[in-house]
CSV table of C-alpha atoms in Angstrom, one decimal:
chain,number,residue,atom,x,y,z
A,90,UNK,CA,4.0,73.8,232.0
A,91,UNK,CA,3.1,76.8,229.3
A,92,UNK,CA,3.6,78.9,232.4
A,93,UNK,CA,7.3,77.8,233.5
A,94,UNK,CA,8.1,78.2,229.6
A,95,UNK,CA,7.2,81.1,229.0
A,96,UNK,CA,9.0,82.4,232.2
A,97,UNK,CA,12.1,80.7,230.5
A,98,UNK,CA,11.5,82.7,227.5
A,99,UNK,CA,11.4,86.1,229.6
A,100,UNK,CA,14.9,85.3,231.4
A,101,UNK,CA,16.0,84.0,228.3
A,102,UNK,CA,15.3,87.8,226.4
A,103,UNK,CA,16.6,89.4,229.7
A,104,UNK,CA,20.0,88.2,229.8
A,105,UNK,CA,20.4,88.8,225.7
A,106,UNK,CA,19.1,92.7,227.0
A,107,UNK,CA,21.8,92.7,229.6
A,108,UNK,CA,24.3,91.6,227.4
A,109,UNK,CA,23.4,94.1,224.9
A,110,UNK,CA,23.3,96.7,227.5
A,111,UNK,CA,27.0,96.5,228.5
A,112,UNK,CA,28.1,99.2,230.6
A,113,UNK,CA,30.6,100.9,229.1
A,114,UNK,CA,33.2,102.5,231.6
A,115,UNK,CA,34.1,105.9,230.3
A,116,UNK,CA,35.8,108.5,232.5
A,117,UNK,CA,34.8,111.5,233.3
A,118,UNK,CA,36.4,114.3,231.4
A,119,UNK,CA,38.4,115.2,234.8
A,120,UNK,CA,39.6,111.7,235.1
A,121,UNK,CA,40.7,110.9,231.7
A,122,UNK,CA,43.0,114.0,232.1
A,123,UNK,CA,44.6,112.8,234.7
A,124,UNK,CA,45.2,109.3,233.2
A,125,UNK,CA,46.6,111.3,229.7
A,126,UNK,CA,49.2,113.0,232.1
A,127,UNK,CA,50.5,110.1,233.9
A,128,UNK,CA,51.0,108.0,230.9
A,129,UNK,CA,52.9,110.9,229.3
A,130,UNK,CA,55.1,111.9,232.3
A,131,UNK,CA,55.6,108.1,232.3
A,132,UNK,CA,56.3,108.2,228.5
A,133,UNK,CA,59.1,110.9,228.8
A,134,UNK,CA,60.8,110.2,231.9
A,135,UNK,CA,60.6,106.0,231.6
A,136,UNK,CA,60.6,105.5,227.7
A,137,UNK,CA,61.7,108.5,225.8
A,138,UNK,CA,65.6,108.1,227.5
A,139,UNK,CA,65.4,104.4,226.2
A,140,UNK,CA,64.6,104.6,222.7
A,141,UNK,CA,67.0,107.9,222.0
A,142,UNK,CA,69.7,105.9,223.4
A,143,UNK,CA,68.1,103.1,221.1
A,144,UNK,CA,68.5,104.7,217.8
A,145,UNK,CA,71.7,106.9,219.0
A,146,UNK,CA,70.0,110.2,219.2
A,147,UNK,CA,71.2,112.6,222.3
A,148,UNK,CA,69.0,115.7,221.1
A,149,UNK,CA,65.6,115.7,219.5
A,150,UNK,CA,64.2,119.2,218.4
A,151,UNK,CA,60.6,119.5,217.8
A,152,UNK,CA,58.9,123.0,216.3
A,153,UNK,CA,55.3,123.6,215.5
A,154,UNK,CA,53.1,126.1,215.4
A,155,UNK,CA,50.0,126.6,216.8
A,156,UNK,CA,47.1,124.6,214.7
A,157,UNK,CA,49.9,123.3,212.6
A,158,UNK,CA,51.1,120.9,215.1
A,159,UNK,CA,54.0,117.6,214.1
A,160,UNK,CA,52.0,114.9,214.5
A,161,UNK,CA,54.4,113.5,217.2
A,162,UNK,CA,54.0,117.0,219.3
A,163,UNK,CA,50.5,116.5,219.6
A,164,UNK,CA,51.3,113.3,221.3
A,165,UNK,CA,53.5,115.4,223.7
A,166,UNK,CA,50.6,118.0,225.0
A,167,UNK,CA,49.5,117.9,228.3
A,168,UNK,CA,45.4,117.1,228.4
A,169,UNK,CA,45.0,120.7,229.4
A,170,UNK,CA,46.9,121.9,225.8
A,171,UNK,CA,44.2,121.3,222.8
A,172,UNK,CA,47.3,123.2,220.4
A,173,UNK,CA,50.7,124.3,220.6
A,174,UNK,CA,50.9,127.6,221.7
A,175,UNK,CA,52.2,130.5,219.4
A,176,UNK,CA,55.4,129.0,218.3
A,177,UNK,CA,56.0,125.7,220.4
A,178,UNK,CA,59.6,124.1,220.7
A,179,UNK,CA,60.7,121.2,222.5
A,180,UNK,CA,63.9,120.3,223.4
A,181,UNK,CA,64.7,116.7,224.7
A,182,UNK,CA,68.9,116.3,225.5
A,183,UNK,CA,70.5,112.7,226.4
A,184,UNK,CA,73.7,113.7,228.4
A,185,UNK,CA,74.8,110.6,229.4
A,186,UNK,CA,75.4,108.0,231.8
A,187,UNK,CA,72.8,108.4,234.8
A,188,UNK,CA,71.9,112.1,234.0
A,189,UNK,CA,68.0,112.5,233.8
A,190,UNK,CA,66.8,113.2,230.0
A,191,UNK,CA,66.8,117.3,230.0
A,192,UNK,CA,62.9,118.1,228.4
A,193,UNK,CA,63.3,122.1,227.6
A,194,UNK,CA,60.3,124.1,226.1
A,195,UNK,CA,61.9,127.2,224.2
A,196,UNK,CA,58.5,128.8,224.2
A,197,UNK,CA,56.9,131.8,226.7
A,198,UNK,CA,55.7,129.1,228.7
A,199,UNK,CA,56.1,126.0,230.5
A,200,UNK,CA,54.7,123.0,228.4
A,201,UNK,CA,52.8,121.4,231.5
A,202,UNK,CA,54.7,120.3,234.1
A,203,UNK,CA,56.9,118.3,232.2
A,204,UNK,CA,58.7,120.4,229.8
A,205,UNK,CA,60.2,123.8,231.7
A,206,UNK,CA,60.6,126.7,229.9
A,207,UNK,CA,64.1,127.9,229.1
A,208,UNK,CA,63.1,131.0,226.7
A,209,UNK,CA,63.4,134.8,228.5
A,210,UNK,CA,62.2,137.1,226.3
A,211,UNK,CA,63.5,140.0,227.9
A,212,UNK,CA,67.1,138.0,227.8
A,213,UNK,CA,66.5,137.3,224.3
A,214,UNK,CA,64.0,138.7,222.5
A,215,UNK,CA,64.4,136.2,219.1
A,216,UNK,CA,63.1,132.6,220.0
A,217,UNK,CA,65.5,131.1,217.0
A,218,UNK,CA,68.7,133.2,218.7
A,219,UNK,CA,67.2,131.4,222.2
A,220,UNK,CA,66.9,127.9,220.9
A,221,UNK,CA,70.3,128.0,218.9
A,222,UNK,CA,72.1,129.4,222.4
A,223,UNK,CA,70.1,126.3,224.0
A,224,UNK,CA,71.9,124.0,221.5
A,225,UNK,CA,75.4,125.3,221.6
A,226,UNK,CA,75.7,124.9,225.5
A,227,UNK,CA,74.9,121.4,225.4
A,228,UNK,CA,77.1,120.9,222.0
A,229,UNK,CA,74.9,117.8,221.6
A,230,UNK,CA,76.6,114.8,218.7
A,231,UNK,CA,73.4,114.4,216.6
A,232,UNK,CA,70.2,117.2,216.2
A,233,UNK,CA,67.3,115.1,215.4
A,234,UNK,CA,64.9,116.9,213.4
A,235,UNK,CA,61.1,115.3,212.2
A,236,UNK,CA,61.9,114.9,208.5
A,237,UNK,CA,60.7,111.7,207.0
A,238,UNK,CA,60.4,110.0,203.5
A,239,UNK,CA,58.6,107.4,204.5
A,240,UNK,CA,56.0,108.1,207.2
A,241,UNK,CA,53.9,111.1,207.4
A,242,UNK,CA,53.9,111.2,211.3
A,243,UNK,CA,57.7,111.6,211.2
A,244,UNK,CA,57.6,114.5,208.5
A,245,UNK,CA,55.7,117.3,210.9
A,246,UNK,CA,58.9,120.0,210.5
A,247,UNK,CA,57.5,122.6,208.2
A,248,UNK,CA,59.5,124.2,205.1
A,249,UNK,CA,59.3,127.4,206.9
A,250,UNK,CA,60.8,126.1,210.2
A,251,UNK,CA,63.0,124.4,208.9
A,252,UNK,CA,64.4,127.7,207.0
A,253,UNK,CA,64.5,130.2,210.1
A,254,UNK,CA,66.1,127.3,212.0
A,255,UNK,CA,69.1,126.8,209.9
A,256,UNK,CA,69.8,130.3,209.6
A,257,UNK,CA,70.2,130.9,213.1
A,258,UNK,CA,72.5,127.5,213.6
A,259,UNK,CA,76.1,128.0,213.4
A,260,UNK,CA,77.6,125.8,210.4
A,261,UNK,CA,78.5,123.2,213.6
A,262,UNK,CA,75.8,122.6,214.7
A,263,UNK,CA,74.0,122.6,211.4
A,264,UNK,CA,76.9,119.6,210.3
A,265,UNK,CA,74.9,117.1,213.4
A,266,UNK,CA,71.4,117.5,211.9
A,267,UNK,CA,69.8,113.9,210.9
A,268,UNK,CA,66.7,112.2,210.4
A,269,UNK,CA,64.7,111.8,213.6
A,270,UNK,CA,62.2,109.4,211.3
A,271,UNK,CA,63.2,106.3,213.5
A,272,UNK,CA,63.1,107.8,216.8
A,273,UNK,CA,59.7,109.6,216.1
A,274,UNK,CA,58.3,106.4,215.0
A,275,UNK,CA,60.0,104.4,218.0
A,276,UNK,CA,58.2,106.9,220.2
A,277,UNK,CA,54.9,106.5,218.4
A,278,UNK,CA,54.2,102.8,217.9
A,279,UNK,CA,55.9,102.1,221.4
A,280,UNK,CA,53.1,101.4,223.9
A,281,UNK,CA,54.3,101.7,228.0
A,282,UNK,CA,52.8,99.2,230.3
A,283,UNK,CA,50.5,101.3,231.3
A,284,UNK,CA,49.3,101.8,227.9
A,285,UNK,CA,49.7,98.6,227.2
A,286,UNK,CA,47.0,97.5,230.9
A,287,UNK,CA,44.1,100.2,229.6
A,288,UNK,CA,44.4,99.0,225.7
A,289,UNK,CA,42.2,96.1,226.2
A,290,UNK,CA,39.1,98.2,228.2
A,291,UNK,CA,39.4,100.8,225.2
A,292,UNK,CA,38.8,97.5,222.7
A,293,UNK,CA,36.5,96.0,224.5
A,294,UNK,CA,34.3,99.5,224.3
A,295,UNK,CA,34.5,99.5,220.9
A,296,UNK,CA,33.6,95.5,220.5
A,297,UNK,CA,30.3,96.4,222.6
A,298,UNK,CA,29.3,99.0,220.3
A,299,UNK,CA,29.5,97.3,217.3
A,300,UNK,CA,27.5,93.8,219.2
A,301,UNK,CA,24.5,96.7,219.8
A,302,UNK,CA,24.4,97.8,216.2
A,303,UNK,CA,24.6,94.5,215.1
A,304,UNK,CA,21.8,93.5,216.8
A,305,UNK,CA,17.7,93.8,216.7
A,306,UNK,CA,17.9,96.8,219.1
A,307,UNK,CA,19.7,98.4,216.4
A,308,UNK,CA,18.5,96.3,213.0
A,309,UNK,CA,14.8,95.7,211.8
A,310,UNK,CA,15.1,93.7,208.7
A,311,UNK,CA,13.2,95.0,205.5
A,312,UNK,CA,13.2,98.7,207.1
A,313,UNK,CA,16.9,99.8,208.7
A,314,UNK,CA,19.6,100.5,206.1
A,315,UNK,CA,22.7,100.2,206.1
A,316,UNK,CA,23.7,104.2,206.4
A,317,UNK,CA,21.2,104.0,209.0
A,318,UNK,CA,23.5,101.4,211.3
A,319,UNK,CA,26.4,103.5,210.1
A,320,UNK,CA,24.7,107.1,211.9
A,321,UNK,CA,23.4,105.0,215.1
A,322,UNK,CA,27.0,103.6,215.4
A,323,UNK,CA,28.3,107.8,215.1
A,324,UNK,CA,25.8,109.0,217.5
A,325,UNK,CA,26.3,105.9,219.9
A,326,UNK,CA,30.2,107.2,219.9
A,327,UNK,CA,29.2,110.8,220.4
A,328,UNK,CA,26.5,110.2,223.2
A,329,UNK,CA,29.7,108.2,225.1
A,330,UNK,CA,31.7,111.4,225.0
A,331,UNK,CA,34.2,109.7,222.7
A,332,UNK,CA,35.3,109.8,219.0
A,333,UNK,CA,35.5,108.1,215.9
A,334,UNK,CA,38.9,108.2,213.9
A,335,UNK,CA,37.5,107.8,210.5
A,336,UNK,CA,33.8,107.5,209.5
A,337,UNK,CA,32.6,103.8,210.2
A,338,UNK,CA,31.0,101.6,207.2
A,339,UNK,CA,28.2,98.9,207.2
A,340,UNK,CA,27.7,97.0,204.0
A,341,UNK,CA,26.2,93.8,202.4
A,342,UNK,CA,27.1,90.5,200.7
A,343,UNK,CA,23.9,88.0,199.7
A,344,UNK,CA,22.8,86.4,197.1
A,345,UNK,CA,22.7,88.2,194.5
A,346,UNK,CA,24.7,89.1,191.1
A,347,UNK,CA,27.2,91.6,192.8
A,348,UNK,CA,30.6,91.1,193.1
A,349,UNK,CA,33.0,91.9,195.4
A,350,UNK,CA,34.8,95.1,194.6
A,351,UNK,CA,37.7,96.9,197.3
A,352,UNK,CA,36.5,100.0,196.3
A,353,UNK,CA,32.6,99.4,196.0
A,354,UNK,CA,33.4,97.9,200.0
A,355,UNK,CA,35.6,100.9,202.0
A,356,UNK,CA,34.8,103.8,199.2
A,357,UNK,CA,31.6,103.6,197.3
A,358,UNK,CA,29.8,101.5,198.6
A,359,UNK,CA,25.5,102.3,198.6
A,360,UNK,CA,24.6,104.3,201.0
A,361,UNK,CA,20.9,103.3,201.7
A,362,UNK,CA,20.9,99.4,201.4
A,363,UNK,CA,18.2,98.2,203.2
A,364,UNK,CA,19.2,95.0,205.2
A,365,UNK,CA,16.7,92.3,205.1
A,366,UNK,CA,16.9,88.5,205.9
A,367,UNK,CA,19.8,86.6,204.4
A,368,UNK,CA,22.2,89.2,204.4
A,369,UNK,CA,25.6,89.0,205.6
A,370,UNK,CA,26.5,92.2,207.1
A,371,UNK,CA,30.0,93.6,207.4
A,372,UNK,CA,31.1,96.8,209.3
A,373,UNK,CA,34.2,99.1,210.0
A,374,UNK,CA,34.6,100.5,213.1
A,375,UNK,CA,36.6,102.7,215.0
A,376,UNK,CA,37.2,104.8,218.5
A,377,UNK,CA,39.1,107.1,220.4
A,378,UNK,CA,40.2,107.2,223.9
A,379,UNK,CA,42.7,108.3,226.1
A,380,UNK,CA,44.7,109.1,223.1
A,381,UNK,CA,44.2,105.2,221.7
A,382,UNK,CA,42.6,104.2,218.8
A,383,UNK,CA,41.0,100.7,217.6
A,384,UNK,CA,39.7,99.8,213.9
A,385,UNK,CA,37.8,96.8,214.2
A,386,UNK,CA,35.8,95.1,210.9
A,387,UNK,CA,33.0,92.0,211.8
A,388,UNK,CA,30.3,90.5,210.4
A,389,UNK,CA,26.7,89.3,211.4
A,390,UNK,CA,24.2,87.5,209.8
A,391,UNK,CA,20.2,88.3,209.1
A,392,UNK,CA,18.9,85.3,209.8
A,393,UNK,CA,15.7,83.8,207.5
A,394,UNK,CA,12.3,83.0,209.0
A,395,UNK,CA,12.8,79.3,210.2
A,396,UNK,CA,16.3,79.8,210.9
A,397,UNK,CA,17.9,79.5,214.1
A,398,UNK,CA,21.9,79.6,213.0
A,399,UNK,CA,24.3,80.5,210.2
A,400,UNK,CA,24.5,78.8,207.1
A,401,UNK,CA,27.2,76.4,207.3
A,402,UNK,CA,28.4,77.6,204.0
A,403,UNK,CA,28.9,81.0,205.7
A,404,UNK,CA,30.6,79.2,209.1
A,405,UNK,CA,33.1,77.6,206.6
A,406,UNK,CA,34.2,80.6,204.8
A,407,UNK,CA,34.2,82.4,208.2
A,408,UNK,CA,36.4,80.1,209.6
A,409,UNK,CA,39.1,80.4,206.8
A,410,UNK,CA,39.4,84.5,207.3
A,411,UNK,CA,40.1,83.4,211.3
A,412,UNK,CA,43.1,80.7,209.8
A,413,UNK,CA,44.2,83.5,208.1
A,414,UNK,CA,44.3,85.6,211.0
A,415,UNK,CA,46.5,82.5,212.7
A,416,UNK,CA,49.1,82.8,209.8
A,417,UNK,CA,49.6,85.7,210.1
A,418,UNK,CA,49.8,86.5,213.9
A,419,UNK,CA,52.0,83.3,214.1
A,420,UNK,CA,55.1,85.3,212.0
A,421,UNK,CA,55.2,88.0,214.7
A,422,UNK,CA,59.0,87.9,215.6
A,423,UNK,CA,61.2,91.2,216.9
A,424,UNK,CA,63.0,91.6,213.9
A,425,UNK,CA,60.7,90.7,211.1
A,426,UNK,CA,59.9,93.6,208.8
A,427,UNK,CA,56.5,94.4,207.6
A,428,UNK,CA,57.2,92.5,203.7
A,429,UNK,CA,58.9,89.3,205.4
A,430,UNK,CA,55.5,89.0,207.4
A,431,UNK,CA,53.1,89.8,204.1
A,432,UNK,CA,55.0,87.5,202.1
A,433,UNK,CA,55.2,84.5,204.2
A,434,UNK,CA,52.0,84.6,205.7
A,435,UNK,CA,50.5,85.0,201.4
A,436,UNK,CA,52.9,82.0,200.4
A,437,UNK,CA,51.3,79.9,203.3
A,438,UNK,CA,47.7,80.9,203.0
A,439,UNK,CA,48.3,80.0,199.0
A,440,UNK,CA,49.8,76.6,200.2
A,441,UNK,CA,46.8,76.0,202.6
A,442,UNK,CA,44.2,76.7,199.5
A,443,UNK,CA,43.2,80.2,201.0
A,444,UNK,CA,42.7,82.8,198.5
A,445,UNK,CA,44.6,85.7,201.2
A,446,UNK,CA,44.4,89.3,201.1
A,447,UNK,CA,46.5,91.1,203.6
A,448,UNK,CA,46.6,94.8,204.8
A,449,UNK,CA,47.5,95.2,208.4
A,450,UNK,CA,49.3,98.1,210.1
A,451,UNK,CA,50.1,99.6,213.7
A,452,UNK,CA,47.8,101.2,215.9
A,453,UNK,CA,48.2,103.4,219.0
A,454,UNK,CA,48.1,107.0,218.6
A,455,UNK,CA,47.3,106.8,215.3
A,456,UNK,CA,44.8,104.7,213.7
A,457,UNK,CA,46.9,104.2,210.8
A,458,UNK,CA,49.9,104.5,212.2
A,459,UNK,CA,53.5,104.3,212.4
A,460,UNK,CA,56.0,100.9,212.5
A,461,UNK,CA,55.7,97.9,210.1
A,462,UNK,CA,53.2,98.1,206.9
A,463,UNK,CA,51.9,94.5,206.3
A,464,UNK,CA,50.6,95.0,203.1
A,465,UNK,CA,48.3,97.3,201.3
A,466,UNK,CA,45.1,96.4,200.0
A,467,UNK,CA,46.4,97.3,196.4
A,468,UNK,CA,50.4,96.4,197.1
A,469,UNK,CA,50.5,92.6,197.6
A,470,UNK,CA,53.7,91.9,196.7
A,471,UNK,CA,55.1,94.5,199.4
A,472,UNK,CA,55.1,98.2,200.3
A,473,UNK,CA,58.4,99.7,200.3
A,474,UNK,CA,59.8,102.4,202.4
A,475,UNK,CA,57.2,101.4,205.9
A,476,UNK,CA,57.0,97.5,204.8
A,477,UNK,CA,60.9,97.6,205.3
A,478,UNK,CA,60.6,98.6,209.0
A,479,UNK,CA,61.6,95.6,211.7
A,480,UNK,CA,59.1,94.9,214.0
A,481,UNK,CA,59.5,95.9,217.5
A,482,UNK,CA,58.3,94.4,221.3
A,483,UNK,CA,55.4,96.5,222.7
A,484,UNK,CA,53.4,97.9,219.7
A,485,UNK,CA,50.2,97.3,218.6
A,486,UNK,CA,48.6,96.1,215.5
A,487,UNK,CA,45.6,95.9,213.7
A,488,UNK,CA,45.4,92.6,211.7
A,489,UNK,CA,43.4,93.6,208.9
A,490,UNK,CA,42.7,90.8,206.0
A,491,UNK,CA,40.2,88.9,203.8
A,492,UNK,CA,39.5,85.6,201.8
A,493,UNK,CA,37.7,84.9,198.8
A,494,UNK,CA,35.4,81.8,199.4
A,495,UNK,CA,33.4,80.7,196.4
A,496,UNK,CA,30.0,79.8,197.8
A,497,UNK,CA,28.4,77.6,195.6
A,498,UNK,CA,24.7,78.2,197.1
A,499,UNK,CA,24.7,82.3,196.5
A,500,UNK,CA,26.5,81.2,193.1
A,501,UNK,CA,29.4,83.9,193.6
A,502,UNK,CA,33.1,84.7,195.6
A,503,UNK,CA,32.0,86.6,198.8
A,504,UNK,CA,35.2,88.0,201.1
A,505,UNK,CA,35.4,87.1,204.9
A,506,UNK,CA,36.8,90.9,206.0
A,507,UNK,CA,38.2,91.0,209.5
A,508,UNK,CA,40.3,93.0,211.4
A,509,UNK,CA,40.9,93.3,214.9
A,510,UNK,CA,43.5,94.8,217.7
A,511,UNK,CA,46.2,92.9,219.2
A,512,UNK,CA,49.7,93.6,221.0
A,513,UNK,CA,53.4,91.9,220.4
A,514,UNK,CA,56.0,91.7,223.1
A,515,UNK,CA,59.0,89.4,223.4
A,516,UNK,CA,56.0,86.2,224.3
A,517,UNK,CA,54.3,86.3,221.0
A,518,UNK,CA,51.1,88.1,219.9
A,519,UNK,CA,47.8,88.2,221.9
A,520,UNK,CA,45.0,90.0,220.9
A,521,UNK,CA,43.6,92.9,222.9
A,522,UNK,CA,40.2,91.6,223.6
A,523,UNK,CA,39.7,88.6,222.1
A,524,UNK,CA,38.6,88.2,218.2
A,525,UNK,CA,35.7,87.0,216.3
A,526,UNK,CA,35.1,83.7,216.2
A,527,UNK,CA,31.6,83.3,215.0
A,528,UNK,CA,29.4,85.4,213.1
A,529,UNK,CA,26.8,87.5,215.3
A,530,UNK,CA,23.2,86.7,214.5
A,531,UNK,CA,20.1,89.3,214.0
A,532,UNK,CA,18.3,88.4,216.1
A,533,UNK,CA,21.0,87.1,218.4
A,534,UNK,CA,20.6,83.0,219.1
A,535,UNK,CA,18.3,82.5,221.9
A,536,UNK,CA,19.6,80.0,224.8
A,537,UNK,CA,17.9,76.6,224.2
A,538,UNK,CA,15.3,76.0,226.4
A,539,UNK,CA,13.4,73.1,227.7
């Protein structure tokens, strides 16, 4: 009987090993070049064309130098280009009715396969004179230029680009320049179906990273720190081949006199907390690959000698940051904009008795990136400028919140923080690979066994 127990015991620790050893499937370097260039030619021949016509721009100029790139160029490399090269312009021109978007590269060489180069030096030895001659033959109505008040990845046109550009324009051409701010951002936050099929594997990756540091492979109460969790999680990215967006964080609520502080959390928080039983553990997380980013924030709980579960106390409060996340997620409507969503979903959460803080914002290229603001942790009441932005079908989001619970037994307001990766299209709001529902456990819950 001890015998067939024990045996029980030994499966039981083997399937929680499995589980925690999830293999993760990451390309090969070769590979993931390949998939970068096929989402991009798909991106520029498929999407681009759509979303100029969109926000009625028929010529979009983008100039960078190399290391000095506009944000939205770097999205427009081939895998094979780490930088611009010397001075890099693109050129895309809408001519209308069932012509094929024109993608120029005034530049010495071709931009991949995708943009072909139109500049002959020996022709024209001045790259401005070349560029400006590229413009007047196609006479286009509008020149789109990456300015921006508002978003930072739509601003990439330098003050000294800007200056050699208009004084090689003719006073025409110089009359059609606007704001390419919408388009840049349409193009941006705008995720292709193919994008849209790999997003979830890319979540899922970073989900399985953060179960194995939250775990007892990782943790070893009254000895691992918190900064220690944070370095495994860093070299865990690196020995993958991938890359973090941002620097993770790990820290700690229990019972004890300190309060909850946004700054002490995502800022300055300790850096060598050692993690012992009873603590509720928070983290901040974040990968790239294939050009796609998550930013994910759970929670585990150390669980006490004797104890086989989470306080109840701690499921309750954890189950208010998930309502939350419903609220929120259930105002996702095409035309929406970022404040209309913050607002409603705060003036709910206050009617349901939730003490609400919300701060969510796109993802894709960008971690933080560009579309609808849905708060800030410090702007509650709205964020003008990117909180005035509509919501559009295919982007991504990460829906990053908290509540205050007042826990009677710790004697102190702890915050539920969560934040995880989801997609909108036209049929609602679905989460890229699923969210947390539960709190984790250290050591993870064993299956019963009788």
């Amino acid at each position: 009987m001890k015998k067939t127990l024990l045996l029980k015991l030994i499966i039981s620790f083997c399937l929680i090993a499995a589980e925690l050893s999830a293999q993760y499937p990451i390309l090969p370097e070769r590979d993931r070049a390949r998939v970068v260039d096929e989402i991009l030619e798909d991106r520029l021949t498929n999407l681009l064309p759509q979303l100029m016509r969109r926000e009625g721009i028929d010529m979009w100029v983008i100039i960078s130098r190399e290391y000095n790139e506009d944000p939205v160029m770097r999205t427009m490399l081939p895998s094979t280009w780490l930088s611009a090269r010397r001075r890099t312009i693109m050129v895309f021109y809408d001519a209308g009715g069932d012509k094929p978007l024109e993608k120029l590269a005034i530049a010495r060489y071709d931009v991949g396969t995708l943009l072909k180069g139109e500049w002959d030096i020996n022709v024209q030895p001045n790259q401005w004179l070349a560029l400006a001659n590229a413009i007047e033959q196609r006479n286009p109505k509008k020149i789109a230029l990456n300015f921006s008040k508002d978003y930072g990845h739509a601003d990439g046109l330098t003050y000294t680009e800007q200056k050699e550009l208009m004084a090689h324009l003719s006073e025409k051409q110089k009359s059609k320049i606007v704001a390419a701010d919408r388009l840049a951002v349409a193009w941006l936050e705008t995720r292709s179906a193919k994008e849209e099929a790999i997003y979830p594997i890319i979540c899922r990756i970073s989900h399985e990273i953060i179960q194995e540091a939250f775990s007892e492979k990782v943790i070893h109460p009254g000895v691992t720190t918190t900064d220690d969790v944070v370095w495994w999680m860093r070299q865990k990215v690196t020995d993958l081949g991938l890359e973090t967006w941002f620097h993770p964080t790990v820290d700690i609520q229990r019972f004890d006199p300190a309060s909850f502080d946004h700054l002490r959390t995502f800022s300055k928080r300790p850096a060598q907390q050692v993690i012992m039983p009873g603590d509720l553990l928070h983290c901040d997380f974040g990968i790239t690959y294939l050009r796609l980013n998550t930013d994910q924030q759970q929670h585990a709980y150390v669980l006490r000698p004797g104890e086989t579960e989470v306080p109840t106390f701690l499921k309750k409060a954890f189950a208010q940051g998930n309502r939350l996340q419903d609220i929120l997620t259930s105002r996702f409507k095409s035309g929406t904009t970022g404040n209309q969503m913050l607002l409603a979903s705060l003036e709910q959460a206050k009617n349901e008795e939730i003490t609400a803080s919300i701060y969510s914002h796109p993802i894709g290229v960008h971690g933080h990136a560009a579309g609808p603001t849905i708060g800030m942790w410090d702007q509650q009441k709205g964020v003008a400028g990117p909180g005035d932005y509509p919501l559009f079908p295919n982007t991504a989001y990460s829906i990053e919140l908290n509540v205050a619970v007042e826990i009677p037994e710790w004697k102190k307001t702890i915050r539920i923080m969560l934040e995880e990766d989801g997609y909108y299209t036209q049929e609602g709001f679905k989460y890229l690979d699923g969210r947390q529902t539960e709190i984790f456990t250290i050591p993870r819950k064993l299956p019963n066994v009788k």
